Coordinates of C-alpha atoms and ligand atoms in Angstrom, one line a residue:
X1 CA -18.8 -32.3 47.8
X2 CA -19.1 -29.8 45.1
X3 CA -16.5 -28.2 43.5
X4 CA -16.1 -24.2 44.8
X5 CA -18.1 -22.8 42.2
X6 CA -20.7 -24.7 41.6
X7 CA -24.0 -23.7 43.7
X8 CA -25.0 -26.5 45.6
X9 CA -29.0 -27.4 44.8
X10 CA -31.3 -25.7 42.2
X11 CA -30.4 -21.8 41.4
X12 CA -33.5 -19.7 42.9
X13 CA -33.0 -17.5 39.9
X14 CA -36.2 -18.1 36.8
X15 CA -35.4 -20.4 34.7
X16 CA -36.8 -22.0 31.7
X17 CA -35.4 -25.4 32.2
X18 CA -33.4 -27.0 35.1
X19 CA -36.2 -29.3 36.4
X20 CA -33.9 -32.2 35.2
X21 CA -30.5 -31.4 36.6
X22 CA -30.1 -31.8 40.7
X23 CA -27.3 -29.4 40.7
X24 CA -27.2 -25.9 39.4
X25 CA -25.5 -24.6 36.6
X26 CA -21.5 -23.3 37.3
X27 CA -20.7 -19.3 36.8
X28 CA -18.6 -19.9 34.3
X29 CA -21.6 -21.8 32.1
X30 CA -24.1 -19.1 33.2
X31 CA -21.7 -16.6 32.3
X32 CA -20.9 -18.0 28.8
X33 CA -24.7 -19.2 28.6
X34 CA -26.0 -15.6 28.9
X35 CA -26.5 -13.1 25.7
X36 CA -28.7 -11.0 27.3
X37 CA -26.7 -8.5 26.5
X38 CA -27.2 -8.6 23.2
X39 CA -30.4 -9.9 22.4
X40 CA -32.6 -7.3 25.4
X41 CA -33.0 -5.2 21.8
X42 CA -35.5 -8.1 20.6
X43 CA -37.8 -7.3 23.3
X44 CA -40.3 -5.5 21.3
X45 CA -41.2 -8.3 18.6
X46 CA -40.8 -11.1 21.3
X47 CA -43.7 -9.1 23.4
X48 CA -45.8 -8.9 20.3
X49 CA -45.0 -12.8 18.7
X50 CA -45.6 -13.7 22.5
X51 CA -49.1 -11.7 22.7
X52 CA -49.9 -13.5 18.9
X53 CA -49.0 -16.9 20.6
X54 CA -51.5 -16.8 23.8
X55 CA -53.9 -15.5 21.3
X56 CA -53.2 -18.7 19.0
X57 CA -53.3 -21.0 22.3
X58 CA -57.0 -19.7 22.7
X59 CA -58.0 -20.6 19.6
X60 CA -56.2 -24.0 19.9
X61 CA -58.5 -24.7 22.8
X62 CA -55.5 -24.3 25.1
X63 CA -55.7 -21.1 27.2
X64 CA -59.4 -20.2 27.7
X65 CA -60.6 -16.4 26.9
X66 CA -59.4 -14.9 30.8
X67 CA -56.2 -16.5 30.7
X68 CA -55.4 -15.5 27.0
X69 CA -56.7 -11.9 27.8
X70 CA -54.7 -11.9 31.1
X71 CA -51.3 -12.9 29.2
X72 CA -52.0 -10.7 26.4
X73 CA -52.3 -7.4 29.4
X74 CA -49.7 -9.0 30.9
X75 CA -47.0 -8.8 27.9
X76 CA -48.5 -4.7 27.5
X77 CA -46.8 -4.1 31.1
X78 CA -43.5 -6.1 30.2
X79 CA -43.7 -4.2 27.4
X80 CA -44.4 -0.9 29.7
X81 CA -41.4 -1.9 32.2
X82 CA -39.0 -3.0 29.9
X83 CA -39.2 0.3 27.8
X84 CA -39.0 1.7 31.4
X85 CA -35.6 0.9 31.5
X86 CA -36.0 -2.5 33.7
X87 CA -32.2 -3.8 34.8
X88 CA -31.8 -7.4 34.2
X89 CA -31.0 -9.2 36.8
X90 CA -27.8 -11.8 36.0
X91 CA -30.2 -15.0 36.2
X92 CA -32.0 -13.9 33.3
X93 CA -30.4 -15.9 30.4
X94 CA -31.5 -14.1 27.5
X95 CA -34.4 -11.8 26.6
X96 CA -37.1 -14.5 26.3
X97 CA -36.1 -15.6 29.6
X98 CA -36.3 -11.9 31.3
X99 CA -40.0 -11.4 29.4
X100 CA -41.1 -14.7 31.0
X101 CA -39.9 -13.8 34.6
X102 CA -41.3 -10.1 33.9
X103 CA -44.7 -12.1 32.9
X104 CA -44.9 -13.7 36.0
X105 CA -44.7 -10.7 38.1
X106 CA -47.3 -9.3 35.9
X107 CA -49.8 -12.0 36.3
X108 CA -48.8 -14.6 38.3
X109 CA -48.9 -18.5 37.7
X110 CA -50.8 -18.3 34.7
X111 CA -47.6 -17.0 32.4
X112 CA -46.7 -20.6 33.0
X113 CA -49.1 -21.3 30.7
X114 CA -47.5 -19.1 27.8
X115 CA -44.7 -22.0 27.4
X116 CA -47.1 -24.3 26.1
X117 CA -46.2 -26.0 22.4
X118 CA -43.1 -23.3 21.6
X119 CA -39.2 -23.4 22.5
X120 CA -36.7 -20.4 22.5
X121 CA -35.9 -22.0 19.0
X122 CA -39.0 -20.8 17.4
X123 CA -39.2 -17.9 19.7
X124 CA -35.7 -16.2 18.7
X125 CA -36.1 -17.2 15.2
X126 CA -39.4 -15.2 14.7
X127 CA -38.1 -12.1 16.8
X128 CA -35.3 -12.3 14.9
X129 CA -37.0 -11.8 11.7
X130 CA -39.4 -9.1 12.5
X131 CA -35.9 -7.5 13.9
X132 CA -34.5 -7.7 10.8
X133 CA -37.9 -6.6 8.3
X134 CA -37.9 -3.6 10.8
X135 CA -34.3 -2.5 10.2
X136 CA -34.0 -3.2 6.2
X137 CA -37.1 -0.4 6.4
X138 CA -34.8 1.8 8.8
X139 CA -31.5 0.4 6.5
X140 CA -33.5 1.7 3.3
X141 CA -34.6 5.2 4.5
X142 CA -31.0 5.9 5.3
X143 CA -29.3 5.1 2.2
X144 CA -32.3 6.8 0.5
X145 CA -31.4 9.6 2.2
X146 CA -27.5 9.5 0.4
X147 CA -28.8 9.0 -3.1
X148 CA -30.9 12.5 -2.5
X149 CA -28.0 14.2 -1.5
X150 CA -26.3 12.6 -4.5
X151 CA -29.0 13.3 -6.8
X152 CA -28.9 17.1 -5.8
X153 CA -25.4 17.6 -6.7
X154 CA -25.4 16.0 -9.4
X155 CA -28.7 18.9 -10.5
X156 CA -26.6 21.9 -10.0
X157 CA -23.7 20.2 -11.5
X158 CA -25.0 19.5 -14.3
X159 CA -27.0 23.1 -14.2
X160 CA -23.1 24.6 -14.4
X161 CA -22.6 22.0 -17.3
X162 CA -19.3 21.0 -15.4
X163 CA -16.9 18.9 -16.6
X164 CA -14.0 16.8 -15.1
X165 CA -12.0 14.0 -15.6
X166 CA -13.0 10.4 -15.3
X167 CA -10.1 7.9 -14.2
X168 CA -9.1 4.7 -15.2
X169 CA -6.5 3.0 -13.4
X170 CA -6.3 6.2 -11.6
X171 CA -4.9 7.9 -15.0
X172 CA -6.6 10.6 -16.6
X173 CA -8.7 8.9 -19.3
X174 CA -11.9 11.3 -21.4
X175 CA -13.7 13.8 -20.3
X176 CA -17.3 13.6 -17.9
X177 CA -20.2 15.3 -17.3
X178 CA -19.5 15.8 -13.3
X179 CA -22.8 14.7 -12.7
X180 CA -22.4 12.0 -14.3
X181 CA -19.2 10.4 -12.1
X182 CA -21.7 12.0 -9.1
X183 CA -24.9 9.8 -10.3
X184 CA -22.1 6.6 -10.9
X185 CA -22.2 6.7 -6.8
X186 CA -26.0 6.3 -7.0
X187 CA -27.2 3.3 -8.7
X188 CA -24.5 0.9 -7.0
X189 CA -27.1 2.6 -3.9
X190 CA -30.1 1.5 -5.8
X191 CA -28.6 -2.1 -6.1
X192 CA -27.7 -2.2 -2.1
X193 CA -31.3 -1.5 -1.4
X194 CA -32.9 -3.9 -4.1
X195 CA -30.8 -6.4 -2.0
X196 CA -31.8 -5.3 1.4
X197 CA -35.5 -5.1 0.0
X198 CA -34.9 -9.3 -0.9
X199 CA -33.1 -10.1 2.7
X200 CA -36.4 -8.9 3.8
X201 CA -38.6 -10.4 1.7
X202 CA -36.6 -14.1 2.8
X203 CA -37.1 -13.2 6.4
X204 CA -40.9 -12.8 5.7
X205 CA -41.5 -16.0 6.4
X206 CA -43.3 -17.3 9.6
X207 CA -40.7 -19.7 12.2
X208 CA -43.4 -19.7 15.1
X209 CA -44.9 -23.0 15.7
X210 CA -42.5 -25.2 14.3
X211 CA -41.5 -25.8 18.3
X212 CA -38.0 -26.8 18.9
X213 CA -37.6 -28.8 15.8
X214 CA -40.5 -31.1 14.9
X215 CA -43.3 -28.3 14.8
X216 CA -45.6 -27.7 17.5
X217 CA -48.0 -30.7 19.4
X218 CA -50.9 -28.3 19.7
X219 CA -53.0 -27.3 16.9
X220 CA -52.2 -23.4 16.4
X221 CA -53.3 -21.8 13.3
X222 CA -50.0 -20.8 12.2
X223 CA -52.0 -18.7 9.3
X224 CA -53.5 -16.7 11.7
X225 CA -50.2 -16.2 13.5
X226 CA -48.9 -15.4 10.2
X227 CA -51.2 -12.7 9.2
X228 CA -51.0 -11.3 12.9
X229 CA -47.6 -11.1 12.8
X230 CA -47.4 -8.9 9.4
X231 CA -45.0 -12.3 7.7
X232 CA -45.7 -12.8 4.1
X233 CA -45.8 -17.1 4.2
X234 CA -45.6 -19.9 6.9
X235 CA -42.2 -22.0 7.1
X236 CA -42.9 -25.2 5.1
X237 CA -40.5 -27.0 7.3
X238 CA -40.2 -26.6 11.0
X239 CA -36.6 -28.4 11.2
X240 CA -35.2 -25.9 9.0
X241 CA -37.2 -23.4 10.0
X242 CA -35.3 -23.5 13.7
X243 CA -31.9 -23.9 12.2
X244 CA -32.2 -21.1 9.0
X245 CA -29.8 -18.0 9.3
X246 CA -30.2 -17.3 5.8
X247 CA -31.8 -14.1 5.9
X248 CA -29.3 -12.8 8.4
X249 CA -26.5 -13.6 5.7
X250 CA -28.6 -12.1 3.3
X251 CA -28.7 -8.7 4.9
X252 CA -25.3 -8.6 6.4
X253 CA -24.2 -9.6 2.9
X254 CA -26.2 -6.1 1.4
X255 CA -24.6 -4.6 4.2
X256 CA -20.9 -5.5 2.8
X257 CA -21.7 -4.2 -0.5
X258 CA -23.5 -1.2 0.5
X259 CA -20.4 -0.4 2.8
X260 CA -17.9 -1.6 -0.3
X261 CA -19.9 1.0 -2.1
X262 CA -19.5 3.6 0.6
X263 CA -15.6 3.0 0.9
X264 CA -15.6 4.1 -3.1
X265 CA -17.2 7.4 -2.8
X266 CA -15.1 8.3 0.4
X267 CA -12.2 7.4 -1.3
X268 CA -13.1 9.4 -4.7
X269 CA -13.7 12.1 -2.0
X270 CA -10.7 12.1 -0.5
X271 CA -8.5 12.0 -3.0
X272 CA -10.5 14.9 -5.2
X273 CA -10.3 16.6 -2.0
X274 CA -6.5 16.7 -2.0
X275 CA -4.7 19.7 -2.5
X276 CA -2.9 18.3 -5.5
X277 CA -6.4 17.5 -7.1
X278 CA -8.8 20.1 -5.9
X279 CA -12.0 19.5 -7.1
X280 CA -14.1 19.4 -3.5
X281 CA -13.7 21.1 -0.1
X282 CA -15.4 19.7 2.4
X283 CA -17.7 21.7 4.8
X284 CA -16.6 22.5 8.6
X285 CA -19.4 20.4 9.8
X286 CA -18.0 17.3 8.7
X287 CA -13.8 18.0 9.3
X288 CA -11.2 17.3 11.2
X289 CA -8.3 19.6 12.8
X290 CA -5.0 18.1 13.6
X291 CA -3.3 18.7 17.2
X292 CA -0.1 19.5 15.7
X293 CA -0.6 20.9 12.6
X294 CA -3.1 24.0 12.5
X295 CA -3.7 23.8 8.6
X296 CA -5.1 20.6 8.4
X297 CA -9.2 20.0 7.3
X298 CA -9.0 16.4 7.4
X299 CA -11.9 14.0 6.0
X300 CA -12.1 11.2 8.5
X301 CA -16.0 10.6 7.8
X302 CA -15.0 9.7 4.5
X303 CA -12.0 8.1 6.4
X304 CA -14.2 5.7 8.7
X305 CA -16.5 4.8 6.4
X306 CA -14.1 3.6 4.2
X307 CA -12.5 1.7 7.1
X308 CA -16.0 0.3 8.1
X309 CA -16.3 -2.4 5.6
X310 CA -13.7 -4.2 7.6
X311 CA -16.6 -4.9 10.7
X312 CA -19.6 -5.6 8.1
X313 CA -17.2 -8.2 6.3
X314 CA -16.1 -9.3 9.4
X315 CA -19.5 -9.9 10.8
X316 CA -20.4 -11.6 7.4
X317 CA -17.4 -14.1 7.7
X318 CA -18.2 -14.8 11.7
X319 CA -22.0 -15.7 11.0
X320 CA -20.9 -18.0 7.2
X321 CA -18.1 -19.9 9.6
X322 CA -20.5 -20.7 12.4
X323 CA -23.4 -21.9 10.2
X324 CA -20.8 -23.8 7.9
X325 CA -21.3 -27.5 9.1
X326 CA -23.9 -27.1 12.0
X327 CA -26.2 -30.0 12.4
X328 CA -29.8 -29.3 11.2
X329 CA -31.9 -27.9 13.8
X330 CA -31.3 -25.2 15.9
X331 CA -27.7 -24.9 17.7
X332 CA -26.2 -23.0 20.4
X333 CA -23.7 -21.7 18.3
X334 CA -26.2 -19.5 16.3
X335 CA -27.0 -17.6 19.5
X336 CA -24.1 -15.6 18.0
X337 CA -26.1 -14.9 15.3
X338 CA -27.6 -11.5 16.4
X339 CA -24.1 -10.1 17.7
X340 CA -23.0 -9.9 14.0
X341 CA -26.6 -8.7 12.5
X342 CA -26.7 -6.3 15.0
X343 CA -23.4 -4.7 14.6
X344 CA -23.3 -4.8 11.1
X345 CA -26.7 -3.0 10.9
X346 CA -25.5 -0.3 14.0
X347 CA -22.1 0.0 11.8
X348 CA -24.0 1.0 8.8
X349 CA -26.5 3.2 10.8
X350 CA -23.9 4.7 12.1
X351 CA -21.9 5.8 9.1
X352 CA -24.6 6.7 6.6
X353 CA -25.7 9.9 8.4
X354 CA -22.4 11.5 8.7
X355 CA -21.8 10.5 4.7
X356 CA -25.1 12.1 3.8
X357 CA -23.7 15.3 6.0
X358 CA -20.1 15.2 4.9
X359 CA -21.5 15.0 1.1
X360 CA -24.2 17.7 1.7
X361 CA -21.6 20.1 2.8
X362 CA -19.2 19.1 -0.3
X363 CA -18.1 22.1 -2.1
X364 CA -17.1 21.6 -6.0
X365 CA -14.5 23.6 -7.8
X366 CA -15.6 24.0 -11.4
X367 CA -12.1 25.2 -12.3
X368 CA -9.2 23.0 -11.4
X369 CA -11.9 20.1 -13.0
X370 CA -11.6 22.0 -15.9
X371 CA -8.3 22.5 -15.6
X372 CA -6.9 18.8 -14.8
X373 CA -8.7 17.9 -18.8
X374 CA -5.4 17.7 -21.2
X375 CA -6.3 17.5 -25.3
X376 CA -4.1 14.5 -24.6
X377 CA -7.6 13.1 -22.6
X378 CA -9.4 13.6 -26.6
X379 CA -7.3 11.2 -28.2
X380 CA -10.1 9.0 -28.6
X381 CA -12.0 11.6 -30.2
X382 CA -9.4 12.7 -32.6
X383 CA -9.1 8.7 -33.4
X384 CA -13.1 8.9 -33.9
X385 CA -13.0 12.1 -36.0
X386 CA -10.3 9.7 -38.6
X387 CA -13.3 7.1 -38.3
X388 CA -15.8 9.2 -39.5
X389 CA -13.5 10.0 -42.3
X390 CA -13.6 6.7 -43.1
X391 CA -10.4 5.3 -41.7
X392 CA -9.8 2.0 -39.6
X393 CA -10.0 2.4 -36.2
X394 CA -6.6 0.6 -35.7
X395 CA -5.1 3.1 -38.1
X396 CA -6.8 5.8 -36.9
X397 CA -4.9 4.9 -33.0
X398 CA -1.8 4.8 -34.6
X399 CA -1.9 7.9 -36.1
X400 CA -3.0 10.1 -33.0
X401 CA -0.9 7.8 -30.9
X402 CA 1.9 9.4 -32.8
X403 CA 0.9 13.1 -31.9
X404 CA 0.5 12.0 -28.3
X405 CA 4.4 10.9 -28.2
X406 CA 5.8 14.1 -29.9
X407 CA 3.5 16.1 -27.6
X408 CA 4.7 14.3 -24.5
X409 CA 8.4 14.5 -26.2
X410 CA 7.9 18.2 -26.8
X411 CA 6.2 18.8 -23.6
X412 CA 3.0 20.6 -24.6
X413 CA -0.5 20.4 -25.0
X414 CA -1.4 18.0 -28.3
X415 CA -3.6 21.1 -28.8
X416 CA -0.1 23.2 -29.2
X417 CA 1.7 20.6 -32.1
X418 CA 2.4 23.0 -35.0
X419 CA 0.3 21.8 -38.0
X420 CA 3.2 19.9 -40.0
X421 CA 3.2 17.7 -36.9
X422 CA -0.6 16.9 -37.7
X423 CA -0.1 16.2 -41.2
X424 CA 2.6 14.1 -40.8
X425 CA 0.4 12.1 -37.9
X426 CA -2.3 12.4 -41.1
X427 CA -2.7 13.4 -44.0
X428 CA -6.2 14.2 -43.1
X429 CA -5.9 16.1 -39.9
X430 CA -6.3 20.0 -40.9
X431 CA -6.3 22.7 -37.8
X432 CA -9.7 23.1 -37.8
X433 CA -11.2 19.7 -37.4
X434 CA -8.2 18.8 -34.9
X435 CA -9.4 21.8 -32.6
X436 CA -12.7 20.9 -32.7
X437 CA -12.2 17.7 -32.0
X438 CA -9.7 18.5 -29.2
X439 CA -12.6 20.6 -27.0
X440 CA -13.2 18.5 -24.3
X441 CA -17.6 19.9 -24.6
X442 CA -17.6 18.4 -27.8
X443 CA -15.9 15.0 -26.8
X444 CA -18.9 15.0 -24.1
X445 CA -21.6 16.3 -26.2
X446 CA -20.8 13.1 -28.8
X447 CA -21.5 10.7 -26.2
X448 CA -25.4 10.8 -26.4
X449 CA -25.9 7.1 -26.1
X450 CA -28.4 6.1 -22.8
X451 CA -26.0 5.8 -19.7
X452 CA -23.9 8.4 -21.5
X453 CA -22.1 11.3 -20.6
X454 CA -23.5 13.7 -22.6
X455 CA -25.8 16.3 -20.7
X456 CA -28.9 15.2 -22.1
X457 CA -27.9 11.6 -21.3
X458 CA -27.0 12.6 -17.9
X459 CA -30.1 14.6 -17.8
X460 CA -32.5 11.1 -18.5
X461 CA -30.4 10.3 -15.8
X462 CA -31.5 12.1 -12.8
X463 CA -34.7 11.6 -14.1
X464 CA -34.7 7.7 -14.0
X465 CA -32.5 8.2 -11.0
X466 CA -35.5 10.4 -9.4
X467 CA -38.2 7.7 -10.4
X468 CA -36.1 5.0 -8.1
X469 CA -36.9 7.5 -5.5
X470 CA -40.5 7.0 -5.5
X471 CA -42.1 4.5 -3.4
X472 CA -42.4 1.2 -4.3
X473 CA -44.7 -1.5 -2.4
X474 CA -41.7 -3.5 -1.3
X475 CA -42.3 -6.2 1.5
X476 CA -46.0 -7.9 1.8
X477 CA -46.7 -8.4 5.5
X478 CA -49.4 -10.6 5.5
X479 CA -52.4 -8.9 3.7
X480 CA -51.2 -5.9 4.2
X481 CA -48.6 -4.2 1.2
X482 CA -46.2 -2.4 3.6
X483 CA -44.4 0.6 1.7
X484 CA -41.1 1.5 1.3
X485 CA -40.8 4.3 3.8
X486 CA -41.0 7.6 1.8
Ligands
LIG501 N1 -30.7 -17.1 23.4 C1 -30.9 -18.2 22.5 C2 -30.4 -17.8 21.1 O1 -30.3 -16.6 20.9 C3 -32.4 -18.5 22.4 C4 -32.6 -19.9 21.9 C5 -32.2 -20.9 23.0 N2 -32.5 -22.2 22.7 C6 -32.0 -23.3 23.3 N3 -32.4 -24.4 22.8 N4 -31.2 -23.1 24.3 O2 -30.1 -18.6 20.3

């Protein structure tokens, strides 16, 4: 007798293996076994590597002309029904297994012939990949779309020659160029997308006919299948070519940086955006009200997508510990694979919008940025000046540092000391020089190095932040040089 829930006899359902078991599978295995619900969004490559594979079978002398033609229509109205909206049905295991039962309607018994020389192990691996190539294009539009925004503040910033602050250890440290703390938000962008660009170079490389581990019995022209498929080389080993999730790592790994990278400018936002500091206001497009509290214009775009990093690292971690110490070859376990790619990549394409929004409606406040630079922040400057006059460096600190203590003893601006207060700091320190030295335009103007603050430097800036704008051929797909999507 069987136990209650296992189905006496074979399930009805399609299947793509159960010949060798008398008994069916229980619920409970089915119900584990089945990641449909995941992996339905694969669909569209596992149509077009499937239509690439009856057309390889031909050529192998496999399928004739008809039946490779017939398959190939076939997969165009799986394709048709599944963009249709077709509802799985809970015997279909996985997407590869829904196409194949979808295949048969279409054309009968000869969609049993598809099978012939590949396994789901290939199968998912390839669909996987042209998943991924397709999103780091969708990944790289969307953060291109945040450096523009970035890039066109950071114009009429420095237009207004505004200055501001720049923070270490969150204390008030020298003087910036506002644009130039905006444009430090861009190039960590430009780094994120250099690494999505080589996550999809690494998964532009061919799995399909490497079978389910020791390469496929049939000879398929897996250069043909390459260059049909749009993958820039052929897998030079089928057993690691079934069992490698690199690629995956490598994207959900940009995806942690580019969402540590997002957490930095929302919280730069947020805090400026205090009342205490002042310097933005965000737009009504992109706030929050409060149930209780009728003043409050809260940030929680900047808010989530600080939080967000939490699900791309946690998505990272769950794919590293369930590749850490698999067997070669392809294991069950990485069916989980896709669950963290795909909601690391949803995560991201769900945030960077509403941060290219929040930021376009940012308002700046020229003034209390002026206002929150104390001569105190020119220190290094006046230290500098005593350089240039030929003193040690290490002197030079000394001195100044003593005008900073009796300033913060007498509780005014260093710029307010009387003069015997300067000449006892130095003998060298007259009004004049001290003043000048103390204007926060000249302690930005001196800083003309490349990657400076000064307005010129800032200005090379935007430009070389302009040029990593421009279109770059990126990722080869077979013979063809796919762009970076403009
Ligand atoms: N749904 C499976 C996955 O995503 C497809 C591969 C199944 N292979 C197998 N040997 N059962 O990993």
């Amino acid at each position: 007798m069987n136990p209650p829930d296992m189905p006496s006899g074979g399930s009805k359902s399609h299947k793509l293996w159960g010949g060798r078991f008398a008994g069916g599978p229980a619920p409970a295995l089915e119900a584990l076994n089945r990641s449909i619900g995941v992996d339905l969004r694969l669909w569209p490559f596992d149509v077009k590597l499937s239509k690439a594979w009856a057309v390889a079978l031909w050529h192998a002398g496999v399928l004739n002309l008809d039946e490779s033609a017939q398959l190939e229509a076939g997969l165009d109205g799986v394709a048709r029904r599944i963009a249709a909206g077709v509802v799985p049905q809970p015997s279909d295991e996985d997407v590869h297994t829904l196409i194949d039962r979808l295949l048969h309607e279409e054309v009968g018994d000869v969609a049993s012939r598809l099978h012939t020389g590949r396994s789901r192990n290939d199968q998912v691996a390839t669909a996987t990949r042209l998943w991924t190539i397709d999103a780091c294009a969708a990944l790289d539009a969307a953060i291109r779309a945040l450096q523009e925004v970035i890039v066109t503040h950071a114009v009429a910033l420095e237009a207004g020659a505004v200055l501001m602050p720049a923070y270490t250890h969150l204390q008030r440290a020298q003087p910036v160029a506002a644009a130039h703390w905006m444009l430090s938000h861009f190039w960590p962008l430009d780094r994120d997308r250099q690494r999505l660009a080589a996550a999809a170079r690494n998964a532009s490389s061919l799995p399909l006919g490497s079978g389910a581990v020791a390469g496929s019995a049939f000879p398929v022209s897996r250069v043909l299948l390459k260059e049909s498929l749009g993958f820039a080389q052929v897998s030079p080993n089928s057993i690691d070519a079934v069992g490698d999730r690199d690629f995956i790592a490598d994207t959900i790994y940009a995806l942690t940086m580019l969402g540590v990278h997002m957490s930095r400018l929302a919280e730069d936002l947020i805090l400026y955006g205090t009342s205490e500091f002042g310097f933005v206001k965000f737009g009504d497009g992109y706030s929050t009200g409060s149930s209780m509290m009728p003043q409050k214009r809260n940030p929680d775009v900047m808010e989530i997508a600080r939080g967000s990093v939490a699900r791309m690292l946690g998505d990272l971690t769950a794919l590293v510990v369930t590749l850490k110490g698999l067997p070669s070859g392809y294991n069950k376990d990485m069916q989980d694979d896709k669950r963290a790619l795909f909601d690391a990549v949803d995560a991201t394409l769900l945030v960077l919008p509403a941060v290219v929004g929040a930021l376009g409606e940012i308002r700046f406040d020229a003034e209390p940025m002026r206002a929150a630079l104390s001569s105190s922040m020119m220190a290094t400057d006046l230290a500098d000046w005593l350089v240039e006059q030929g003193i040690a460096f290490r002197d030079a600190h000394a001195a100044v540092g003593r005008l900073v203590r009796e300033a913060e003893e007498q509780g005014v601006d260093m710029s307010a000391l009387p003069l015997d207060s300067l000449a006892a700091a130095h003998p060298l320190f007259n009004a004049k020089s001290v003043t000048r030295a103390l204007a926060p335009e000249q302690s930005v103007a001196r800083r003309a190095v490349e990657g400076g603050t000064a307005l010129e430097s800032v200005r090379a800036q935007i430009a070389a932040a302009r040029a990593s704008l421009t279109p770059q051929p990126e990722v080869r797909r077979g013979n063809e040089l796919v762009l970076q999507p403009a």
